[in-house]
Coordinates of C-alpha atoms in Angstrom, one line a residue:
M502 CA 16.8 6.2 64.4
T503 CA 19.9 7.6 62.6
H504 CA 20.8 8.1 59.0
N505 CA 23.8 8.9 56.9
S506 CA 23.2 12.1 54.8
R507 CA 26.2 11.3 52.6
N508 CA 24.7 7.9 51.5
L509 CA 21.3 9.6 50.8
R510 CA 23.0 12.2 48.6
R511 CA 24.9 9.4 46.8
R512 CA 21.7 7.5 46.1
E513 CA 20.0 10.7 44.7
R514 CA 22.9 11.2 42.4
E515 CA 22.6 7.6 41.1
T516 CA 18.9 7.8 40.2
W517 CA 18.4 7.0 36.4
F518 CA 15.4 7.7 34.2
I519 CA 14.9 5.5 31.1
E520 CA 12.5 6.6 28.3
A521 CA 11.7 4.8 25.1
L522 CA 12.8 6.4 21.9
E523 CA 9.9 7.4 19.6
S524 CA 9.8 5.9 16.1
R525 CA 10.3 8.4 13.2
V526 CA 7.2 8.9 11.1
L527 CA 7.4 10.8 7.8
L528 CA 4.0 12.0 6.4
T529 CA 3.4 12.5 2.6
A530 CA 0.2 13.2 0.6
I531 CA -0.5 10.7 -2.2
T532 CA -3.0 10.8 -5.1
S533 CA -4.9 7.9 -6.6
G534 CA -2.8 6.0 -9.1
Q535 CA 0.4 7.8 -8.1
T536 CA 3.6 5.7 -7.6
I537 CA 6.1 7.1 -5.1
S538 CA 9.7 6.0 -4.8
A539 CA 11.0 6.3 -1.2
S540 CA 13.2 4.6 1.4
I541 CA 13.2 3.4 5.0
S542 CA 16.4 5.2 6.0
A543 CA 16.5 4.6 9.7
H544 CA 15.6 1.7 12.0
G545 CA 12.1 2.0 13.2
E546 CA 11.1 4.5 10.6
S547 CA 7.5 4.5 9.3
D548 CA 6.4 6.4 6.2
A549 CA 2.7 7.5 6.3
Y550 CA 0.8 8.5 3.1
S551 CA -2.4 10.4 3.5
F552 CA -5.4 10.6 1.0
N553 CA -9.1 11.5 1.1
A554 CA -11.7 8.9 0.4
S555 CA -15.5 8.5 0.8
A556 CA -17.6 5.9 2.5
G557 CA -18.2 3.1 0.1
D558 CA -15.0 3.6 -1.9
S559 CA -12.6 0.8 -2.7
I560 CA -8.9 1.1 -1.8
S561 CA -5.9 -0.8 -3.2
A562 CA -2.2 -0.4 -2.5
A563 CA 1.0 -2.1 -3.6
M564 CA 4.5 -1.9 -2.1
T565 CA 7.6 -3.4 -3.5
V566 CA 11.0 -3.4 -1.8
L567 CA 14.1 -3.1 -4.0
N568 CA 16.8 -5.7 -3.7
N569 CA 14.7 -7.5 -1.0
A570 CA 16.3 -5.2 1.6
F571 CA 13.6 -5.7 4.3
D572 CA 10.3 -7.3 5.1
P573 CA 7.6 -4.9 3.7
E574 CA 4.5 -4.1 5.7
M575 CA 1.6 -1.8 5.0
D576 CA -1.0 -0.7 7.5
L577 CA -4.2 1.1 6.4
Y578 CA -5.9 3.4 9.0
G579 CA -9.4 5.0 8.7
P580 CA -10.2 8.6 9.4
D581 CA -11.1 7.7 13.0
G582 CA -7.7 6.1 13.5
A583 CA -9.0 2.5 13.3
L584 CA -6.7 -0.1 11.8
L585 CA -8.6 -1.5 8.8
Q586 CA -6.0 -3.8 7.2
S587 CA -2.4 -4.8 7.9
H588 CA -0.4 -7.0 5.4
Y589 CA 3.2 -7.9 5.3
N590 CA 5.7 -10.3 3.7
S591 CA 8.2 -11.9 6.1
A592 CA 10.1 -13.9 3.5
Y593 CA 12.3 -11.0 2.2
Y594 CA 10.5 -11.6 -1.1
G595 CA 10.0 -8.0 -2.0
G596 CA 6.3 -6.9 -1.8
T597 CA 2.9 -6.8 -0.2
T598 CA -0.6 -5.5 -1.1
I599 CA -3.7 -4.1 0.5
D600 CA -7.2 -4.4 -1.0
L601 CA -10.2 -2.9 0.9
T602 CA -13.8 -2.7 -0.5
N603 CA -16.5 -0.5 1.0
A604 CA -14.5 2.0 3.0
P605 CA -16.3 2.7 6.2
L606 CA -16.0 6.5 6.5
T607 CA -15.5 9.7 4.5
G608 CA -12.4 11.5 5.5
T609 CA -8.6 11.3 5.5
Y610 CA -7.0 7.8 5.4
S611 CA -3.4 6.9 6.2
L612 CA -1.3 4.2 4.5
V613 CA 1.8 3.4 6.5
A614 CA 4.8 1.7 4.9
R615 CA 7.5 0.2 7.1
D616 CA 9.9 -2.7 7.8
R617 CA 8.0 -5.5 9.6
G618 CA 10.6 -5.9 12.3
G619 CA 11.9 -2.3 12.3
D620 CA 15.5 -3.5 12.1
N621 CA 16.3 -3.1 8.4
T622 CA 16.4 -0.2 5.9
G623 CA 16.2 0.1 2.1
S624 CA 14.4 1.6 -0.9
Y625 CA 10.9 0.8 -2.1
G626 CA 8.1 1.9 -4.4
I627 CA 4.4 2.4 -3.3
T628 CA 1.2 3.1 -5.1
M629 CA -2.3 3.8 -3.7
A630 CA -5.5 3.8 -5.8
H631 CA -9.0 4.3 -4.6
F632 CA -12.2 4.1 -6.6
G633 CA -15.6 5.9 -6.2
P634 CA -17.8 8.6 -7.7
G635 CA -15.8 11.5 -9.1
V636 CA -12.3 10.1 -8.1
S637 CA -9.6 11.3 -10.5
Q638 CA -6.8 8.8 -11.4
S639 CA -3.2 9.7 -12.1
A640 CA -1.9 8.3 -15.4
D641 CA 1.5 8.1 -13.8
G642 CA 3.3 7.9 -17.1
D643 CA 1.9 4.8 -18.8
A644 CA -1.7 4.4 -17.7
G645 CA -4.8 6.7 -17.9
P646 CA -7.7 6.9 -20.3
I647 CA -8.2 4.0 -22.7
V648 CA -10.6 3.6 -25.6
S649 CA -12.4 0.4 -26.8
G650 CA -10.1 -1.8 -28.9
L651 CA -6.9 0.0 -28.1
T652 CA -3.8 -2.0 -27.1
R653 CA -1.6 -0.2 -24.6
S654 CA 2.0 -1.1 -23.7
A655 CA 3.0 -0.3 -20.1
V656 CA 5.4 -1.3 -17.4
I657 CA 4.8 -2.5 -13.8
N658 CA 7.6 -0.7 -11.8
A659 CA 8.3 -1.3 -8.1
G660 CA 5.1 -1.0 -6.1
D661 CA 3.1 0.0 -9.2
L662 CA -0.6 -0.1 -10.0
D663 CA -1.6 1.0 -13.5
V664 CA -5.1 2.4 -13.6
F665 CA -6.9 2.7 -17.0
T666 CA -10.2 4.5 -17.2
F667 CA -13.0 4.4 -19.7
S668 CA -16.7 5.3 -20.0
A669 CA -19.4 2.7 -20.4
S670 CA -23.2 2.6 -20.1
A671 CA -25.5 0.4 -18.0
G672 CA -26.1 -2.9 -19.9
D673 CA -22.8 -2.8 -21.8
S674 CA -20.4 -5.8 -22.0
I675 CA -16.8 -5.3 -21.1
S676 CA -13.8 -7.5 -22.0
A677 CA -10.1 -6.9 -21.3
A678 CA -6.9 -9.0 -21.7
M679 CA -3.5 -8.5 -20.2
T680 CA -0.3 -10.3 -21.2
V681 CA 3.0 -10.1 -19.4
L682 CA 6.2 -10.3 -21.4
N683 CA 8.8 -12.9 -20.4
N684 CA 6.5 -14.2 -17.6
A685 CA 8.0 -11.5 -15.4
F686 CA 5.2 -11.4 -12.7
D687 CA 1.8 -12.8 -11.8
P688 CA -0.7 -10.7 -13.8
E689 CA -3.8 -9.5 -12.2
M690 CA -6.6 -7.2 -13.4
D691 CA -9.4 -5.7 -11.3
L692 CA -12.5 -3.9 -12.7
Y693 CA -14.2 -1.2 -10.7
G694 CA -17.6 0.4 -11.4
P695 CA -18.3 4.1 -11.4
D696 CA -19.5 3.8 -7.7
G697 CA -16.2 2.2 -6.7
A698 CA -17.5 -1.3 -6.3
L699 CA -15.2 -4.2 -7.3
L700 CA -16.9 -6.0 -10.2
Q701 CA -14.3 -8.6 -11.1
G702 CA -10.8 -9.5 -10.2
H703 CA -8.9 -12.1 -12.1
Y704 CA -5.2 -13.2 -11.9
N705 CA -2.8 -15.9 -13.0
S706 CA -0.4 -17.1 -10.3
A707 CA 1.5 -19.5 -12.5
Y708 CA 3.8 -17.0 -14.1
Y709 CA 2.2 -18.0 -17.3
G710 CA 1.8 -14.7 -18.9
G711 CA -1.8 -13.4 -19.0
T712 CA -5.3 -13.0 -17.6
T713 CA -8.6 -11.7 -18.8
I714 CA -11.8 -9.9 -17.6
D715 CA -15.3 -10.5 -19.1
L716 CA -18.3 -8.7 -17.7
T717 CA -21.8 -8.7 -19.2
N718 CA -24.5 -6.2 -18.3
A719 CA -22.5 -3.4 -16.7
P720 CA -24.4 -2.1 -13.7
L721 CA -24.1 1.7 -14.2
T722 CA -23.4 4.4 -16.6
G723 CA -20.2 6.3 -15.9
T724 CA -16.4 6.0 -15.7
Y725 CA -15.0 2.5 -15.0
S726 CA -11.5 1.7 -13.8
L727 CA -9.3 -1.2 -14.9
V728 CA -6.3 -1.9 -12.8
A729 CA -3.3 -3.8 -14.1
R730 CA -0.9 -5.1 -11.4
D731 CA 1.4 -7.9 -10.1
R732 CA -0.7 -10.2 -7.9
G733 CA 1.6 -10.1 -4.9
G734 CA 3.2 -6.7 -5.5
D735 CA 6.6 -8.4 -5.3
N736 CA 7.8 -8.5 -9.0
T737 CA 8.2 -6.1 -11.9

């Protein structure tokens, strides 16, 4: 058997190694009720938002893309890394939401915002809110504590959830009304108890301006949370 050492050396020089490029992930802490303005600035970028929650909490999030620049997707991961929910909007229609009741574990959760296909960029707003015993809510400018009979004026910005808090006693009745000016979005209100349980969620998907909540016999004494939002997270 014979061989040509020149050909062997040529083949060695022509060996190629191909490795996949890693997607860029940016990590930011987020507090309940806080709205963050951010952007997907590179193809394949994922923005991860971390927060602490307890087993049994409820978790909601909204993401709105400005100028319909990309297909928004949000993925919610538990403290053990398990994917709990993944929602996206593939119609370039601006927004998507996540709603989880009865969180499975106590620990650090991750909410990931990204473009569904990884091939577009643009700016967006995102809000996370979670509800459970002792959870503080950010007023974020136009929400926060509310007293019985008070009318508040507020604005749903891109990716916004407005969380209003109030105290009530077991056995109380609770009513709330929300009206959207100029039929700008599909109004939704969600009522959470002091233990984080979702008690009622009502919305109007006809762009007709308003929705209501009416609860009799409140289950617990403590702080309740009333969330005002756009139903699909895609309008302001």
